[in-house]
PDB file of C-alpha atoms in Angstrom:
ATOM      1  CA  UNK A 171      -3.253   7.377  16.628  1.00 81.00           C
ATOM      2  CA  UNK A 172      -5.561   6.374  13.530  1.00 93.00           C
ATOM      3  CA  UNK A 173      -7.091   3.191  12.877  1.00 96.00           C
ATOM      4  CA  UNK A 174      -6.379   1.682   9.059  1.00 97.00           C
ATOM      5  CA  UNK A 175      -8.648   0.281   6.657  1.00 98.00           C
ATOM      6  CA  UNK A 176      -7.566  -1.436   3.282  1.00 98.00           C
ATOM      7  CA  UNK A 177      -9.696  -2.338   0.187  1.00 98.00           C
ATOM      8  CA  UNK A 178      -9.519  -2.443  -3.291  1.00 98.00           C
ATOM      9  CA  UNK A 179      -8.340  -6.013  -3.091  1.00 98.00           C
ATOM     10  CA  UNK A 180      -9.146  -8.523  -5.969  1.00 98.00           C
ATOM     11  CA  UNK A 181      -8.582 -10.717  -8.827  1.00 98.00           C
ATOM     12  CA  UNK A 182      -6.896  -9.815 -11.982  1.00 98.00           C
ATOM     13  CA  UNK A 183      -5.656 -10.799 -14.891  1.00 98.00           C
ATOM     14  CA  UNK A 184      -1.363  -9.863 -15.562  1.00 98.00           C
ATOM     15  CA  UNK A 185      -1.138  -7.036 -17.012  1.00 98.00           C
ATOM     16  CA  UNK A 186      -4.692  -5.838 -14.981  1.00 98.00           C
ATOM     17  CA  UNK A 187      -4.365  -2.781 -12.732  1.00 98.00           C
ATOM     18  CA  UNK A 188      -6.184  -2.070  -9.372  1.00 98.00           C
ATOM     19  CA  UNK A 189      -6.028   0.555  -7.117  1.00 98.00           C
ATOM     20  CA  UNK A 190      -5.852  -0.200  -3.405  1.00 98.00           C
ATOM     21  CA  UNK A 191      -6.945   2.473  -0.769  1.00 98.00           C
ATOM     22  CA  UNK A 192      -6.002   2.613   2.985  1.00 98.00           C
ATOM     23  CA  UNK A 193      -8.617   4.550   4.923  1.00 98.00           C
ATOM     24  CA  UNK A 194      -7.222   6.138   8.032  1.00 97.00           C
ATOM     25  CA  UNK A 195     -10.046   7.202  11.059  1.00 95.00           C
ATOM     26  CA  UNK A 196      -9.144   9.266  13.921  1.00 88.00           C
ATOM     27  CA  UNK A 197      -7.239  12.105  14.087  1.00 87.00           C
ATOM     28  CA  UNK A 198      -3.787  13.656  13.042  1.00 93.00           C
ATOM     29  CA  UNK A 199      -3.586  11.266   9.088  1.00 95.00           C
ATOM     30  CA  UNK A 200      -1.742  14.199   7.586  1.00 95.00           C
ATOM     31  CA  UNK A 201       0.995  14.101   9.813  1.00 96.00           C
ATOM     32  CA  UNK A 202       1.212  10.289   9.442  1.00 97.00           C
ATOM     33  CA  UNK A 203       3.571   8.838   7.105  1.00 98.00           C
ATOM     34  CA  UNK A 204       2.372   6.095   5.180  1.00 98.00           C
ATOM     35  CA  UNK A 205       3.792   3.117   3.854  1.00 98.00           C
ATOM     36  CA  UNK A 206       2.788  -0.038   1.800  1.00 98.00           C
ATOM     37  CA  UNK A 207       3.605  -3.356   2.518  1.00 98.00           C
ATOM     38  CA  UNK A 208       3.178  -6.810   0.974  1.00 98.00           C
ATOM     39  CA  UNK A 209       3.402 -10.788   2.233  1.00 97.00           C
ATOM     40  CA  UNK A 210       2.738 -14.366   0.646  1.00 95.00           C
ATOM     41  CA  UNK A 211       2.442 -17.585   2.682  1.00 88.00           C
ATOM     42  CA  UNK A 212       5.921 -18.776   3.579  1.00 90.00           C
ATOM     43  CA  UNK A 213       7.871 -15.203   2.648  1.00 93.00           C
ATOM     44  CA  UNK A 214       8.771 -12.297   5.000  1.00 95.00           C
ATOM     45  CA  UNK A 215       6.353  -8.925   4.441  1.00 96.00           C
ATOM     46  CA  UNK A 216       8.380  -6.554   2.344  1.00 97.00           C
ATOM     47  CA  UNK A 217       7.703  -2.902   1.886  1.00 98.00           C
ATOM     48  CA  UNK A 218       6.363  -1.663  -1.088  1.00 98.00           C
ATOM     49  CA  UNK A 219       6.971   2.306  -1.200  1.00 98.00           C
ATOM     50  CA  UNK A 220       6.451   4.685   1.297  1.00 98.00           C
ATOM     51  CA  UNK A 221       4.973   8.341   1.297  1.00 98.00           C
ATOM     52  CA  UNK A 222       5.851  10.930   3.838  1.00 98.00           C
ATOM     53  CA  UNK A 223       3.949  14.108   5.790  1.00 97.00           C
ATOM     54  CA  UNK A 224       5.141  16.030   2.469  1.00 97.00           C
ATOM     55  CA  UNK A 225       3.894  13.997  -0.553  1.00 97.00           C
ATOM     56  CA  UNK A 226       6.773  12.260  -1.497  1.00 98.00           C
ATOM     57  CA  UNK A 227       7.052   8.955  -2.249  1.00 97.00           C
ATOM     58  CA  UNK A 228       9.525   6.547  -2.316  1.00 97.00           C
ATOM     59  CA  UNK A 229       9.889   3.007  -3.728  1.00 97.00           C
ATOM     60  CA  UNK A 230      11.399  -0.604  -3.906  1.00 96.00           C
ATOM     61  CA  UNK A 231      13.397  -1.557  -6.358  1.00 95.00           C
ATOM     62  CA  UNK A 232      10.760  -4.495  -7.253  1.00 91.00           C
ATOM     63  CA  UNK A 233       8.163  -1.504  -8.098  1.00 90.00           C
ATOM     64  CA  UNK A 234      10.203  -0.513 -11.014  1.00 80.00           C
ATOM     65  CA  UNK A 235       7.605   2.410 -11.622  1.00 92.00           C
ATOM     66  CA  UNK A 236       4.474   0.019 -12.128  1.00 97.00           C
ATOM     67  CA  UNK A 237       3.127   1.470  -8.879  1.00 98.00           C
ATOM     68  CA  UNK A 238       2.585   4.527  -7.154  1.00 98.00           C
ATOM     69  CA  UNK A 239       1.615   5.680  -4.140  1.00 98.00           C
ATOM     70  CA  UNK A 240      -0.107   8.778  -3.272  1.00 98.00           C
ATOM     71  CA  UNK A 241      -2.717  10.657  -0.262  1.00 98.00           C
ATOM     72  CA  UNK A 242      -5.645  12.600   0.065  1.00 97.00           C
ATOM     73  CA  UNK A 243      -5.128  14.092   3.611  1.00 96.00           C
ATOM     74  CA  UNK A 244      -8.694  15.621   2.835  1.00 96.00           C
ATOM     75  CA  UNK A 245     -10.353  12.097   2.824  1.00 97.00           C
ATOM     76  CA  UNK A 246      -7.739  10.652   5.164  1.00 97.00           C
ATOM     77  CA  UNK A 247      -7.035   8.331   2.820  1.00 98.00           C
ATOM     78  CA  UNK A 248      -3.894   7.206   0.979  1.00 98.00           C
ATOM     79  CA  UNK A 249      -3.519   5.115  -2.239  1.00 98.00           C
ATOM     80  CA  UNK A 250      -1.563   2.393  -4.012  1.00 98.00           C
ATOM     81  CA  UNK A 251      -2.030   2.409  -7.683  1.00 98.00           C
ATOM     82  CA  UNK A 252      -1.159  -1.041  -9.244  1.00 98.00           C
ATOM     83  CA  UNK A 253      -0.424  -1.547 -12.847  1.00 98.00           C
ATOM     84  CA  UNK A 254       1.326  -4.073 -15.051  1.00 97.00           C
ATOM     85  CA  UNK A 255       0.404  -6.905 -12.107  1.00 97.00           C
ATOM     86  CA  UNK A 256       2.307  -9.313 -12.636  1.00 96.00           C
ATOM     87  CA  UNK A 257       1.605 -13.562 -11.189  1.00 96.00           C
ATOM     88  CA  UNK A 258       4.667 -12.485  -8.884  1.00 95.00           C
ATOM     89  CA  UNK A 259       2.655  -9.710  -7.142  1.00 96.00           C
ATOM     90  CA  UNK A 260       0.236 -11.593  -5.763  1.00 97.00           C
ATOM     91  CA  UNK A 261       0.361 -11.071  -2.473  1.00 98.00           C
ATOM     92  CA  UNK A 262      -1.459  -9.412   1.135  1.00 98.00           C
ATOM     93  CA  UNK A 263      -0.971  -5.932   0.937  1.00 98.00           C
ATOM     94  CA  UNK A 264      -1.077  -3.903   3.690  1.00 98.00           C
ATOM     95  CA  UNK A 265      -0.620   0.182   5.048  1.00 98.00           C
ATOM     96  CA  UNK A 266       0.791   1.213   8.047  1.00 97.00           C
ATOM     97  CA  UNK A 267       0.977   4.696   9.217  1.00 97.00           C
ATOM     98  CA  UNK A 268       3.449   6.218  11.420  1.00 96.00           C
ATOM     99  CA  UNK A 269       3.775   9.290  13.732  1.00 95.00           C
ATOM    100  CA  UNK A 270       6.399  10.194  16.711  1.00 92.00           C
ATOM    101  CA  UNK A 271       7.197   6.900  16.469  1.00 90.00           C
ATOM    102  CA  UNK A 272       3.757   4.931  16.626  1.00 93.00           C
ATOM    103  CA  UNK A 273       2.221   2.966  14.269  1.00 95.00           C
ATOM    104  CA  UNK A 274      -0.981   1.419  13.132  1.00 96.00           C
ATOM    105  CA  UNK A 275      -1.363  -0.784  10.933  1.00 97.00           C
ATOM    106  CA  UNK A 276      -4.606  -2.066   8.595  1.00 97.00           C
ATOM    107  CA  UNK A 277      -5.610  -5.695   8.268  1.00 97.00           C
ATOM    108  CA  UNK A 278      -4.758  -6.090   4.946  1.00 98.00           C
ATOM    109  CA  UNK A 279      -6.804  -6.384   1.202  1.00 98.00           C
ATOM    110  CA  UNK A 280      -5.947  -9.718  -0.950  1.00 98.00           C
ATOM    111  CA  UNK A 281      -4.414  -9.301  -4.844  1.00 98.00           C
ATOM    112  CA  UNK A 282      -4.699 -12.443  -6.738  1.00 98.00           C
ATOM    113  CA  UNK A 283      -2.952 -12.216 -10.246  1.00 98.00           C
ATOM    114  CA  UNK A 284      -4.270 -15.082 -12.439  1.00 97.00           C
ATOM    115  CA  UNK A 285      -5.230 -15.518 -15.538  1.00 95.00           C
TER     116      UNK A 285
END
């Protein structure tokens, strides 16, 4: 099982971009799926996109191709490109990896949109 790290996290302006990274130690990340997930105070976490063992990613509807998700099993590391942010995706945003049915999950990175 791997242990998750987020950053990246920050303030921008809308229409800013920032790329959040969730750093995976331990062993096994390539065979992890890996998913994105975002919460505000008072709303239920929603998932952002998803990408599995083989590099392909998925997406909510919400995402509407302003982000994408990608991995570097090399660095044990997967991505979440932001772009376009909008006041709306402010938010925690957080990775969670899965394999035979475990998870792990990071403790989140902070995106402030705000002009």
């Amino acid at each position: 099982q791997v242990q998750l790290v987020e950053s990246g996290g920050g303030l921008v302006q809308p229409g800013g971009s920032l790329r959040l990274s969730c750093a995976a130690s331990g062993s096994g990340f390539n065979l992890h799926s890996v998913a994105w997930y975002r919460q505000t105070p008072g709303k239920e976490r929603e998932v952002v996109g998803a990408i599995t063992v083989n590099n392909e990613a998925h997406y909510s509807d919400f995402v509407k191709g302003r982000f994408t998700i990608s991995r570097d099993n090399a660095k044990n590391t997967a991505y979440l490109q932001l772009n376009s942010l909008k006041f709306e995706d402010t938010a925690v945003y957080s990775c969670n990896a899965c394999a035979s049915g475990r998870c792990s999950w990071g403790p989140g990175t902070q995106v402030t949109v705000s002009s």
